[in-house]
XYZ file of N, CA and C in Angstrom:
855
model
N 0.184 27.035 -21.287
C -0.190 28.186 -22.102
C 0.880 28.525 -23.147
N 2.170 28.290 -22.778
C 3.236 28.558 -23.730
C 3.105 27.664 -24.963
N 2.682 26.408 -24.720
C 2.513 25.483 -25.838
C 1.391 25.963 -26.758
N 0.302 26.432 -26.143
C -0.830 26.931 -26.929
C -0.406 28.145 -27.747
N 0.330 29.054 -27.114
C 0.796 30.251 -27.833
C 1.739 29.869 -28.966
N 2.660 28.899 -28.678
C 3.584 28.470 -29.722
C 2.825 27.881 -30.901
N 1.811 27.074 -30.608
C 1.018 26.467 -31.675
C 0.319 27.539 -32.508
N -0.250 28.538 -31.847
C -0.927 29.613 -32.576
C 0.056 30.374 -33.460
N 1.229 30.644 -32.913
C 2.247 31.346 -33.702
C 2.709 30.494 -34.882
N 2.886 29.194 -34.637
C 3.332 28.299 -35.708
C 2.259 28.201 -36.793
N 1.001 28.126 -36.379
C -0.091 28.058 -37.354
C -0.149 29.334 -38.184
N 0.108 30.479 -37.544
C 0.154 31.739 -38.277
C 1.345 31.764 -39.234
N 2.435 31.142 -38.821
C 3.644 31.108 -39.639
C 3.432 30.311 -40.922
N 2.853 29.113 -40.789
C 2.715 28.225 -41.942
C 1.362 28.352 -42.622
N 0.403 29.057 -41.964
C -0.948 29.231 -42.527
C -1.523 27.878 -42.939
N -1.713 27.022 -41.941
C -2.133 25.647 -42.179
C -3.427 25.577 -42.982
N -4.298 26.584 -42.835
C -5.579 26.555 -43.539
C -5.409 26.527 -45.048
N -4.243 26.924 -45.547
C -4.002 26.905 -46.994
C -3.787 25.488 -47.524
N -3.696 24.527 -46.628
C -3.561 23.133 -47.057
C -4.775 22.657 -47.841
N -5.878 23.403 -47.740
C -7.097 23.012 -48.454
C -6.879 23.020 -49.964
N -5.814 23.676 -50.439
C -5.611 23.742 -51.879
C -5.014 22.453 -52.443
N -4.142 21.782 -51.688
C -3.478 20.595 -52.214
C -4.084 19.280 -51.746
N -4.560 19.226 -50.509
C -5.061 17.964 -49.958
C -6.158 17.306 -50.789
N -7.181 18.045 -51.248
C -8.231 17.381 -52.022
C -7.710 16.679 -53.266
N -6.727 17.268 -53.945
C -6.261 16.673 -55.197
C -5.336 15.486 -54.960
N -4.683 15.444 -53.803
C -3.960 14.231 -53.436
C -4.943 13.076 -53.292
N -6.036 13.340 -52.571
C -7.017 12.279 -52.321
C -7.798 11.913 -53.578
N -8.016 12.884 -54.464
C -8.654 12.574 -55.746
C -7.814 11.548 -56.502
N -6.512 11.790 -56.572
C -5.619 10.861 -57.284
C -5.595 9.501 -56.608
N -5.603 9.469 -55.293
C -5.574 8.209 -54.568
C -6.867 7.418 -54.775
N -7.991 8.114 -54.792
C -9.282 7.456 -55.005
C -9.366 6.879 -56.416
N -8.917 7.659 -57.400
C -8.954 7.184 -58.788
C -8.005 6.001 -58.967
N -6.816 6.088 -58.371
C -5.845 4.995 -58.480
C -6.376 3.706 -57.866
N -7.038 3.830 -56.718
C -7.549 2.650 -56.019
C -8.933 2.251 -56.488
N -9.519 3.077 -57.373
C -10.900 2.882 -57.820
C -11.840 2.816 -56.621
N -11.602 3.688 -55.662
C -12.417 3.734 -54.460
C -11.560 3.972 -53.234
N -11.921 3.343 -52.129
C -11.217 3.529 -50.866
C -9.837 2.892 -50.909
N -8.841 3.617 -50.435
C -7.448 3.173 -50.524
C -6.871 2.740 -49.178
N -7.657 2.785 -48.122
C -7.230 2.266 -46.830
C -6.779 3.333 -45.850
N -6.928 3.013 -44.559
C -6.591 3.970 -43.506
C -5.100 4.262 -43.437
N -4.281 3.258 -43.676
C -2.838 3.471 -43.593
C -2.366 4.502 -44.606
N -2.807 4.366 -45.846
C -2.413 5.334 -46.874
C -3.038 6.703 -46.613
N -4.221 6.713 -46.011
C -4.827 7.999 -45.665
C -3.944 8.748 -44.679
N -3.525 8.068 -43.625
C -2.695 8.711 -42.610
C -1.335 9.112 -43.177
N -0.729 8.207 -43.956
C 0.570 8.519 -44.552
C 0.453 9.663 -45.558
N -0.646 9.674 -46.327
C -0.858 10.742 -47.299
C -1.004 12.097 -46.628
N -1.766 12.136 -45.533
C -1.927 13.394 -44.798
C -0.590 13.849 -44.224
N 0.166 12.909 -43.629
C 1.458 13.256 -43.037
C 2.435 13.772 -44.091
N 2.467 13.110 -45.241
C 3.356 13.551 -46.314
C 2.949 14.924 -46.837
N 1.648 15.118 -47.046
C 1.169 16.389 -47.587
C 1.424 17.536 -46.622
N 1.158 17.318 -45.346
C 1.325 18.379 -44.349
C 2.799 18.721 -44.160
N 3.653 17.708 -44.055
C 5.086 17.980 -43.859
C 5.697 18.650 -45.085
N 5.259 18.240 -46.282
C 5.775 18.867 -47.504
C 5.352 20.324 -47.581
N 4.096 20.582 -47.254
C 3.624 21.955 -47.315
C 4.261 22.812 -46.228
N 4.413 22.247 -45.040
C 5.104 22.980 -43.978
C 6.524 23.345 -44.412
N 7.221 22.380 -45.020
C 8.576 22.632 -45.517
C 8.577 23.796 -46.502
N 7.653 23.770 -47.468
C 7.595 24.819 -48.488
C 7.323 26.183 -47.869
N 6.367 26.242 -46.947
C 6.030 27.521 -46.327
C 7.170 28.032 -45.451
N 7.817 27.131 -44.717
C 8.910 27.545 -43.844
C 10.102 28.063 -44.645
N 10.431 27.383 -45.748
C 11.506 27.873 -46.614
C 11.151 29.253 -47.153
N 9.910 29.400 -47.578
C 9.455 30.686 -48.098
C 9.575 31.786 -47.047
N 9.103 31.497 -45.836
C 9.177 32.489 -44.764
C 10.634 32.810 -44.397
N 11.478 31.782 -44.389
C 12.883 31.985 -44.026
C 13.608 32.851 -45.062
N 13.430 32.531 -46.327
C 14.132 33.255 -47.380
C 13.558 34.649 -47.614
N 12.292 34.843 -47.270
C 11.621 36.119 -47.551
C 11.620 37.079 -46.368
N 12.406 36.794 -45.347
C 12.375 37.646 -44.154
C 12.669 39.108 -44.494
N 13.658 39.333 -45.353
C 14.029 40.708 -45.690
C 12.924 41.410 -46.461
N 12.284 40.688 -47.368
C 11.202 41.279 -48.161
C 9.965 41.517 -47.301
N 9.604 40.512 -46.502
C 8.396 40.604 -45.674
C 8.495 41.743 -44.652
N 9.708 42.023 -44.187
C 9.888 43.087 -43.199
C 9.551 44.460 -43.764
N 9.621 44.605 -45.080
C 9.368 45.893 -45.719
C 7.925 46.059 -46.183
N 7.207 44.960 -46.297
C 5.848 44.988 -46.833
C 4.848 45.183 -45.696
N 4.025 46.237 -45.734
C 3.044 46.462 -44.665
C 2.111 45.272 -44.449
N 1.834 44.508 -45.510
C 0.923 43.365 -45.403
C 1.559 42.187 -44.685
N 2.886 42.111 -44.656
C 3.556 40.915 -44.129
C 4.537 41.201 -42.989
N 4.686 42.449 -42.592
C 5.737 42.789 -41.618
C 5.465 42.229 -40.218
N 4.242 41.788 -39.956
C 3.907 41.234 -38.645
C 3.910 39.709 -38.623
N 4.468 39.084 -39.655
C 4.540 37.628 -39.665
C 5.502 37.144 -38.577
N 5.255 35.964 -38.007
C 6.119 35.449 -36.926
C 7.575 35.288 -37.328
N 7.827 35.122 -38.622
C 9.210 34.979 -39.100
C 9.934 36.316 -39.149
N 9.180 37.403 -39.031
C 9.757 38.744 -39.152
C 9.818 39.459 -37.803
N 8.772 39.288 -36.988
C 8.679 40.087 -35.760
C 9.400 39.477 -34.558
N 10.158 38.396 -34.761
C 10.976 37.840 -33.691
C 10.377 36.670 -32.942
N 9.140 36.301 -33.262
C 8.544 35.159 -32.567
C 9.238 33.847 -32.915
N 9.836 33.764 -34.116
C 10.645 32.611 -34.508
C 12.001 33.111 -34.974
N 13.048 32.603 -34.361
C 14.403 33.004 -34.740
C 14.828 32.281 -36.018
N 15.922 32.722 -36.612
C 16.444 32.058 -37.805
C 16.818 30.612 -37.509
N 17.391 30.373 -36.330
C 17.762 29.008 -35.951
C 16.536 28.123 -35.827
N 15.479 28.633 -35.231
C 14.240 27.869 -35.095
C 13.639 27.554 -36.458
N 13.666 28.518 -37.354
C 13.131 28.304 -38.691
C 13.918 27.225 -39.423
N 15.237 27.283 -39.336
C 16.060 26.265 -39.999
C 15.798 24.876 -39.421
N 15.637 24.807 -38.109
C 15.362 23.521 -37.464
C 14.013 22.972 -37.911
N 13.014 23.819 -37.982
C 11.685 23.379 -38.420
C 11.706 22.935 -39.874
N 12.472 23.634 -40.698
C 12.622 23.230 -42.104
C 13.215 21.829 -42.185
N 14.266 21.588 -41.427
C 14.924 20.281 -41.431
C 13.997 19.185 -40.925
N 13.284 19.445 -39.844
C 12.384 18.442 -39.272
C 11.307 18.041 -40.276
N 10.691 19.020 -40.920
C 9.621 18.713 -41.862
C 10.144 18.010 -43.104
N 11.344 18.356 -43.538
C 11.942 17.661 -44.680
C 12.184 16.193 -44.334
N 12.721 15.939 -43.145
C 12.992 14.563 -42.730
C 11.705 13.761 -42.546
N 10.680 14.393 -42.008
C 9.386 13.709 -41.856
C 8.820 13.333 -43.219
N 8.919 14.258 -44.177
C 8.413 13.979 -45.524
C 9.169 12.829 -46.174
N 10.499 12.853 -46.089
C 11.318 11.796 -46.692
C 11.036 10.457 -46.021
N 10.948 10.446 -44.693
C 10.687 9.207 -43.966
C 9.310 8.643 -44.313
N 8.325 9.512 -44.431
C 6.979 9.062 -44.794
C 6.965 8.474 -46.193
N 7.650 9.142 -47.119
C 7.739 8.634 -48.492
C 8.425 7.270 -48.516
N 9.438 7.095 -47.687
C 10.149 5.812 -47.610
C 9.214 4.696 -47.171
N 8.347 4.989 -46.215
C 7.390 3.993 -45.728
C 6.373 3.641 -46.811
N 5.997 4.626 -47.629
C 4.952 4.400 -48.634
C 5.426 3.417 -49.699
N 6.475 3.761 -50.417
C 7.072 2.826 -51.391
C 8.364 3.417 -51.948
N 9.093 2.604 -52.719
C 10.413 3.015 -53.216
C 10.346 4.237 -54.121
N 9.378 4.268 -55.047
C 9.289 5.395 -55.975
C 8.986 6.688 -55.226
N 8.085 6.607 -54.258
C 7.768 7.789 -53.459
C 9.017 8.307 -52.754
N 9.826 7.403 -52.240
C 11.051 7.805 -51.545
C 12.010 8.534 -52.481
N 12.280 7.971 -53.650
C 13.236 8.600 -54.564
C 12.704 9.912 -55.133
N 11.387 10.010 -55.268
C 10.807 11.261 -55.760
C 10.765 12.345 -54.692
N 10.891 11.952 -53.430
C 10.773 12.937 -52.355
C 11.865 14.009 -52.438
N 13.044 13.650 -52.939
C 14.154 14.608 -52.989
C 13.948 15.694 -54.049
N 13.640 15.338 -55.322
C 13.358 16.413 -56.279
C 12.104 17.203 -55.928
N 11.138 16.551 -55.281
C 9.932 17.279 -54.871
C 10.296 18.377 -53.880
N 11.151 18.070 -52.914
C 11.566 19.082 -51.945
C 12.317 20.229 -52.622
N 13.108 19.914 -53.651
C 13.820 20.972 -54.384
C 12.834 21.922 -55.065
N 11.790 21.345 -55.665
C 10.773 22.180 -56.308
C 10.039 23.019 -55.269
N 9.660 22.382 -54.159
C 8.909 23.090 -53.122
C 9.700 24.250 -52.537
N 11.010 24.091 -52.452
C 11.832 25.157 -51.897
C 12.262 26.196 -52.909
N 11.950 25.973 -54.183
C 12.445 26.853 -55.237
C 11.642 28.101 -55.492
N 10.398 28.136 -55.029
C 9.516 29.259 -55.345
C 10.099 30.603 -54.903
N 10.586 30.649 -53.671
C 11.091 31.923 -53.135
C 12.285 32.453 -53.917
N 13.110 31.552 -54.457
C 14.248 31.987 -55.260
C 13.786 32.554 -56.595
N 12.802 31.887 -57.209
C 12.395 32.272 -58.554
C 11.832 33.684 -58.621
N 11.063 34.090 -57.611
C 10.432 35.404 -57.709
C 11.442 36.551 -57.599
N 12.696 36.211 -57.291
C 13.737 37.219 -57.231
C 14.384 37.480 -58.592
N 14.129 36.558 -59.563
C 14.766 36.767 -60.863
C 13.920 36.334 -62.055
N 12.702 35.820 -61.844
C 11.917 35.349 -62.975
C 10.415 35.442 -62.703
N 9.687 35.867 -63.728
C 8.232 35.907 -63.639
C 7.614 34.506 -63.614
N 8.425 33.483 -63.875
C 7.935 32.108 -63.854
C 7.640 31.612 -62.443
N 7.887 32.444 -61.441
C 7.656 32.042 -60.058
C 6.210 31.596 -59.840
N 5.272 32.217 -60.528
C 3.857 31.835 -60.375
C 3.648 30.385 -60.825
N 4.315 30.017 -61.915
C 4.193 28.641 -62.406
C 4.951 27.656 -61.521
N 6.041 28.111 -60.915
C 6.774 27.243 -59.993
C 5.912 26.936 -58.778
N 5.211 27.951 -58.270
C 4.276 27.711 -57.171
C 3.185 26.739 -57.607
N 2.678 26.934 -58.832
C 1.663 26.021 -59.357
C 2.182 24.598 -59.461
N 3.425 24.467 -59.917
C 4.033 23.140 -60.017
C 4.156 22.489 -58.647
N 4.474 23.282 -57.633
C 4.622 22.748 -56.281
C 3.347 22.045 -55.820
N 2.207 22.677 -56.061
C 0.937 22.051 -55.680
C 0.491 21.033 -56.719
N 0.929 21.231 -57.972
C 0.561 20.288 -59.020
C 1.174 18.917 -58.821
N 2.252 18.850 -58.059
C 2.871 17.560 -57.772
C 2.004 16.691 -56.865
N 1.041 17.312 -56.192
C 0.215 16.589 -55.222
C -0.521 15.387 -55.826
N -1.249 15.543 -56.935
C -1.936 14.369 -57.479
C -0.994 13.295 -58.007
N 0.174 13.682 -58.510
C 1.159 12.684 -58.922
C 1.610 11.880 -57.706
N 1.867 12.585 -56.596
C 2.268 11.912 -55.364
C 1.178 10.968 -54.878
N -0.081 11.400 -55.001
C -1.185 10.547 -54.581
C -1.272 9.270 -55.389
N -1.088 9.385 -56.699
C -1.120 8.203 -57.563
C 0.055 7.281 -57.282
N 1.234 7.857 -57.063
C 2.425 7.057 -56.761
C 2.236 6.292 -55.456
N 1.599 6.918 -54.477
C 1.395 6.270 -53.183
C 0.567 4.996 -53.320
N -0.401 5.003 -54.215
C -1.287 3.849 -54.372
C -0.731 2.838 -55.373
N -0.242 3.331 -56.517
C 0.131 2.445 -57.623
C 1.622 2.137 -57.708
N 2.455 2.996 -57.094
C 3.895 2.810 -57.221
C 4.418 3.187 -58.594
N 3.621 3.927 -59.357
C 4.029 4.418 -60.675
C 3.265 5.690 -60.975
N 3.620 6.334 -62.105
C 2.981 7.608 -62.468
C 2.101 7.396 -63.695
N 0.789 7.218 -63.515
C -0.092 7.055 -64.672
C -0.264 8.373 -65.423
N -0.551 8.289 -66.710
C -0.652 9.490 -67.530
C -1.778 10.413 -67.070
N -2.891 9.820 -66.598
C -3.999 10.684 -66.173
C -3.600 11.565 -64.990
N -2.669 11.066 -64.146
C -2.227 11.882 -63.007
C -1.415 13.078 -63.489
N -0.728 12.925 -64.627
C -0.007 14.050 -65.210
C -0.980 15.121 -65.702
N -2.082 14.677 -66.298
C -3.088 15.630 -66.763
C -3.701 16.393 -65.588
N -4.024 15.652 -64.524
C -4.579 16.292 -63.334
C -3.565 17.262 -62.724
N -2.295 16.865 -62.726
C -1.243 17.715 -62.169
C -1.101 19.024 -62.944
N -1.131 18.937 -64.268
C -1.029 20.151 -65.079
C -2.228 21.059 -64.819
N -3.411 20.456 -64.693
C -4.596 21.237 -64.369
C -4.437 21.972 -63.054
N -3.960 21.274 -62.028
C -3.759 21.899 -60.720
C -2.689 22.983 -60.813
N -1.634 22.724 -61.565
C -0.555 23.698 -61.697
C -1.067 25.026 -62.251
N -1.853 24.980 -63.326
C -2.346 26.216 -63.926
C -3.464 26.847 -63.102
N -4.214 26.022 -62.384
C -5.221 26.561 -61.457
C -4.538 27.395 -60.373
N -3.515 26.832 -59.739
C -2.805 27.525 -58.671
C -2.068 28.742 -59.213
N -1.379 28.586 -60.347
C -0.658 29.725 -60.929
C -1.616 30.855 -61.267
N -2.812 30.502 -61.737
C -3.811 31.518 -62.073
C -4.282 32.290 -60.862
N -4.607 31.578 -59.767
C -5.078 32.347 -58.615
C -3.925 33.023 -57.870
N -2.703 32.544 -58.052
C -1.559 33.260 -57.481
C -1.333 34.579 -58.216
N -1.583 34.588 -59.520
C -1.507 35.849 -60.262
C -2.485 36.869 -59.692
N -3.704 36.423 -59.437
C -4.710 37.330 -58.898
C -4.321 37.794 -57.492
N -3.829 36.866 -56.681
C -3.434 37.207 -55.316
C -2.282 38.216 -55.328
N -1.396 38.105 -56.305
C -0.221 38.984 -56.386
C -0.586 40.422 -56.731
N -1.809 40.633 -57.193
C -2.245 41.998 -57.485
C -2.192 42.879 -56.241
N -2.340 42.258 -55.053
C -2.293 43.029 -53.803
C -0.936 43.677 -53.586
N 0.117 43.009 -54.071
C 1.481 43.479 -53.829
C 2.115 44.085 -55.076
N 1.303 44.467 -56.037
C 1.824 44.941 -57.313
C 2.758 46.141 -57.130
N 2.320 47.140 -56.384
C 3.145 48.345 -56.194
C 4.399 48.024 -55.393
N 4.240 47.206 -54.342
C 5.396 46.861 -53.508
C 6.421 46.062 -54.304
N 5.970 45.054 -55.047
C 6.893 44.234 -55.837
C 7.644 45.078 -56.859
N 6.942 46.031 -57.449
C 7.588 46.900 -58.438
C 8.654 47.765 -57.779
N 8.344 48.281 -56.601
C 9.296 49.128 -55.897
C 10.536 48.348 -55.459
N 10.346 47.059 -55.145
C 11.449 46.232 -54.665
C 12.177 45.490 -55.795
N 11.692 45.644 -57.017
C 12.331 44.989 -58.149
C 12.078 43.498 -58.212
N 10.972 43.036 -57.609
C 10.639 41.612 -57.640
C 9.969 41.264 -58.966
N 10.116 39.995 -59.375
C 9.685 39.600 -60.710
C 8.303 38.950 -60.706
N 7.319 39.633 -60.138
C 5.951 39.144 -60.271
C 5.367 39.691 -61.565
N 4.445 38.943 -62.148
C 3.828 39.398 -63.395
C 3.055 40.701 -63.199
N 2.288 40.881 -62.097
C 1.610 42.172 -61.918
C 2.570 43.358 -61.889
N 3.718 43.208 -61.227
C 4.647 44.336 -61.121
C 5.339 44.625 -62.444
N 5.458 43.616 -63.298
C 6.165 43.776 -64.568
C 5.242 44.208 -65.703
N 3.997 43.713 -65.680
C 3.131 43.916 -66.848
C 1.790 44.570 -66.525
N 1.516 44.831 -65.247
C 0.301 45.541 -64.893
C -0.888 44.636 -64.628
N -1.947 45.240 -64.112
C -3.112 44.477 -63.673
C -3.910 43.888 -64.839
N -4.064 44.633 -65.932
C -4.863 44.130 -67.062
C -4.240 42.874 -67.655
N -2.938 42.893 -67.860
C -2.236 41.735 -68.397
C -2.315 40.567 -67.422
N -2.196 40.858 -66.129
C -2.248 39.814 -65.109
C -3.595 39.109 -65.110
N -4.660 39.883 -65.144
C -5.998 39.295 -65.149
C -6.223 38.469 -66.414
N -5.729 38.977 -67.549
C -5.859 38.237 -68.810
C -5.117 36.903 -68.735
N -3.888 36.927 -68.234
C -3.103 35.694 -68.117
C -3.737 34.730 -67.127
N -4.291 35.254 -66.047
C -4.965 34.396 -65.069
C -6.147 33.684 -65.717
N -6.865 34.378 -66.568
C -7.988 33.746 -67.280
C -7.492 32.646 -68.227
N -6.384 32.922 -68.919
C -5.799 31.907 -69.804
C -5.357 30.691 -68.998
N -4.673 30.944 -67.887
C -4.207 29.839 -67.045
C -5.375 28.991 -66.551
N -6.445 29.639 -66.154
C -7.588 28.892 -65.627
C -8.338 28.150 -66.730
N -8.330 28.705 -67.924
C -8.916 27.969 -69.055
C -8.096 26.705 -69.342
N -6.768 26.837 -69.267
C -5.901 25.667 -69.462
C -6.149 24.637 -68.360
N -6.340 25.109 -67.124
C -6.603 24.203 -66.000
C -7.852 23.369 -66.261
N -8.914 24.016 -66.683
C -10.168 23.303 -66.959
C -9.978 22.311 -68.095
N -9.237 22.703 -69.118
C -8.976 21.816 -70.248
C -8.260 20.546 -69.788
N -7.252 20.689 -68.948
C -6.509 19.522 -68.490
C -7.291 18.696 -67.472
N -8.183 19.322 -66.736
C -9.074 18.541 -65.884
C -9.995 17.674 -66.745
N -10.387 18.214 -67.892
C -11.194 17.415 -68.824
C -10.367 16.264 -69.395
N -9.114 16.537 -69.755
C -8.230 15.467 -70.231
C -8.082 14.372 -69.180
N -7.894 14.781 -67.929
C -7.777 13.831 -66.827
C -9.021 12.953 -66.729
N -10.176 13.570 -66.807
C -11.436 12.836 -66.691
C -11.585 11.812 -67.804
N -11.226 12.213 -69.016
C -11.334 11.301 -70.155
C -10.310 10.173 -70.067
N -9.067 10.500 -69.738
C -8.005 9.492 -69.713
C -8.186 8.490 -68.582
N -8.802 8.932 -67.466
C -9.047 8.030 -66.342
C -10.362 7.280 -66.493
N -11.077 7.528 -67.612
C -12.366 6.861 -67.898
C -13.355 7.054 -66.761
N -13.477 8.290 -66.281
C -14.403 8.596 -65.198
C -15.791 8.892 -65.753
N -16.761 9.014 -64.858
C -18.147 9.112 -65.275
C -18.769 10.484 -65.110
N -20.089 10.491 -64.993
C -20.881 11.715 -65.006
C -20.451 12.711 -63.936
N -20.294 12.253 -62.691
C -19.982 13.178 -61.602
C -18.595 13.796 -61.764
N -17.672 13.070 -62.364
C -16.345 13.630 -62.623
C -16.427 14.738 -63.667
N -17.233 14.528 -64.704
C -17.436 15.587 -65.690
C -18.172 16.770 -65.069
N -19.079 16.476 -64.148
C -19.764 17.554 -63.433
C -18.763 18.360 -62.607
N -17.758 17.679 -62.042
C -16.710 18.363 -61.275
C -15.943 19.345 -62.150
N -15.668 18.955 -63.387
C -14.981 19.855 -64.317
C -15.839 21.089 -64.582
N -17.134 20.861 -64.817
C -18.050 21.977 -65.089
C -18.176 22.898 -63.880
N -18.354 22.322 -62.699
C -18.496 23.132 -61.483
C -17.204 23.901 -61.206
N -16.058 23.238 -61.404
C -14.786 23.922 -61.218
C -14.652 25.119 -62.149
N -15.044 24.951 -63.394
C -14.995 26.050 -64.359
C -15.906 27.196 -63.929
N -17.115 26.852 -63.477
C -18.070 27.876 -63.038
C -17.531 28.652 -61.841
N -16.877 27.958 -60.905
C -16.329 28.633 -59.732
C -15.178 29.558 -60.108
N -14.395 29.167 -61.102
C -13.303 30.029 -61.551
C -13.834 31.277 -62.256
N -14.902 31.105 -63.033
C -15.544 32.267 -63.660
C -16.038 33.231 -62.587
N -16.641 32.695 -61.536
C -17.131 33.517 -60.423
C -15.972 34.236 -59.740
N -14.857 33.535 -59.561
C -13.670 34.141 -58.946
C -13.192 35.343 -59.739
N -13.154 35.202 -61.056
C -12.688 36.310 -61.893
C -13.669 37.471 -61.878
N -14.929 37.192 -61.767
C -15.920 38.274 -61.667
C -15.715 39.064 -60.377
N -15.417 38.366 -59.281
C -15.179 39.040 -58.001
C -13.976 39.975 -58.110
N -12.868 39.443 -58.628
C -11.623 40.213 -58.664
C -11.704 41.373 -59.651
N -12.313 41.138 -60.807
C -12.369 42.194 -61.818
C -13.220 43.375 -61.369
N -14.172 43.111 -60.475
C -15.023 44.196 -59.978
C -14.362 44.995 -58.873
N -13.583 44.294 -58.016
C -13.042 44.967 -56.841
C -11.800 44.227 -56.343
N -10.628 44.855 -56.469
C -9.385 44.233 -56.030
C -9.365 43.995 -54.518
N -10.173 44.757 -53.758
C -10.167 44.588 -52.306
C -10.784 43.261 -51.887
N -11.417 42.556 -52.830
C -12.040 41.272 -52.507
C -11.194 40.092 -52.965
N -9.916 40.347 -53.201
C -9.029 39.278 -53.652
C -8.939 38.165 -52.612
N -8.882 38.541 -51.323
C -8.810 37.513 -50.279
C -10.019 36.583 -50.338
N -11.187 37.138 -50.587
C -12.406 36.325 -50.701
C -12.299 35.346 -51.852
N -11.805 35.833 -52.979
C -11.649 34.962 -54.146
C -10.593 33.899 -53.883
N -9.481 34.323 -53.283
C -8.348 33.419 -53.078
C -8.680 32.309 -52.090
N -9.181 32.662 -50.931
C -9.399 31.680 -49.880
C -10.728 30.951 -50.017
N -11.795 31.694 -50.191
C -13.122 31.079 -50.161
C -13.394 30.268 -51.415
N -13.327 30.883 -52.572
C -13.678 30.194 -53.810
C -12.741 29.029 -54.084
N -11.437 29.278 -54.020
C -10.481 28.212 -54.326
C -10.477 27.121 -53.266
N -10.719 27.501 -52.015
C -10.810 26.500 -50.963
C -11.976 25.559 -51.183
N -13.130 26.104 -51.526
C -14.309 25.280 -51.783
C -14.147 24.450 -53.047
N -13.450 25.000 -54.037
C -13.316 24.301 -55.319
C -12.705 22.920 -55.140
N -11.614 22.833 -54.398
C -10.947 21.555 -54.202
C -11.833 20.533 -53.518
N -12.557 20.969 -52.486
C -13.387 20.027 -51.740
C -14.624 19.608 -52.532
N -15.200 20.531 -53.299
C -16.337 20.161 -54.158
C -15.878 19.150 -55.201
N -14.711 19.403 -55.773
C -14.148 18.478 -56.767
C -13.959 17.086 -56.152
N -13.410 17.044 -54.942
C -13.178 15.773 -54.249
C -14.491 15.052 -53.986
N -15.484 15.756 -53.499
C -16.770 15.129 -53.206
C -17.416 14.554 -54.450
N -17.276 15.249 -55.574
C -17.871 14.754 -56.815
C -17.107 13.538 -57.352
N -15.808 13.490 -57.147
C -15.036 12.318 -57.543
C -15.431 11.113 -56.679
N -15.625 11.353 -55.379
C -16.104 10.280 -54.490
C -17.453 9.774 -54.966
N -18.347 10.702 -55.305
C -19.668 10.322 -55.804
C -19.547 9.514 -57.110
N -18.612 9.911 -57.957
C -18.415 9.223 -59.227
C -17.952 7.784 -59.013
N -17.026 7.595 -58.068
C -16.537 6.239 -57.812
C -17.610 5.380 -57.135
N -18.426 6.011 -56.292
C -19.503 5.263 -55.649
C -20.574 4.869 -56.663
N -20.811 5.775 -57.614
C -21.811 5.475 -58.650
C -21.308 4.444 -59.642
N -19.968 4.426 -59.844
C -19.391 3.502 -60.817
C -19.232 2.118 -60.290
């Protein structure tokens, strides 16, 4: 029973369900790179790399944000704050996940291994940035935007230009919905002097910037589709993704209390719908 409780606490700590945001775009890049199925070995290694990298990022965030989270009513009951995980345990988990990610990258190929170190620096940088710069939203976006580049590197051993376009699209998609999600903590961030865009510029500016970011995301998804010479279903994925983002903004603009619905449900489905349409495109091609 202790193991079950520990697992539940750990899952609450890292919020594993949020992996739905990056995993689909890793596999999209791998499918496009391989022009179809890329093999079971790369599938397992890709999942292991993605999960360990995300665990590392979340654990660093939880570790560095303990003081802030303890003051926020929305986050004061997190396992990193209420004593379920000690500072020593958090540091150990951070180290373990970093080593797993580096080791997995080493097995994949040389480029993946050498890129694993700067990737970890980016993944761990988000928590620092929000203490002194409004660019923290884009840093978070970059963290997830690296996923499709990593997927392409795993298959090809190089960074194709179309993966850069897909990465930029993912970066602005994530930064856009992080802006909307940050509206929940606007008053708290302002009181604590944190550098979120909502706390610095207000809700109207935040929503406007989120719309701009999401428009840029759709534009770069279109660039990706064209540069990778994809077909009808890939273009349909761009259209469906745009429609889902429009729906997300309609939800948030009507009622801030539904931000969780927009953040988790709409964005979670977006990645998987995009992945399914890319699979359909490769099968049709």
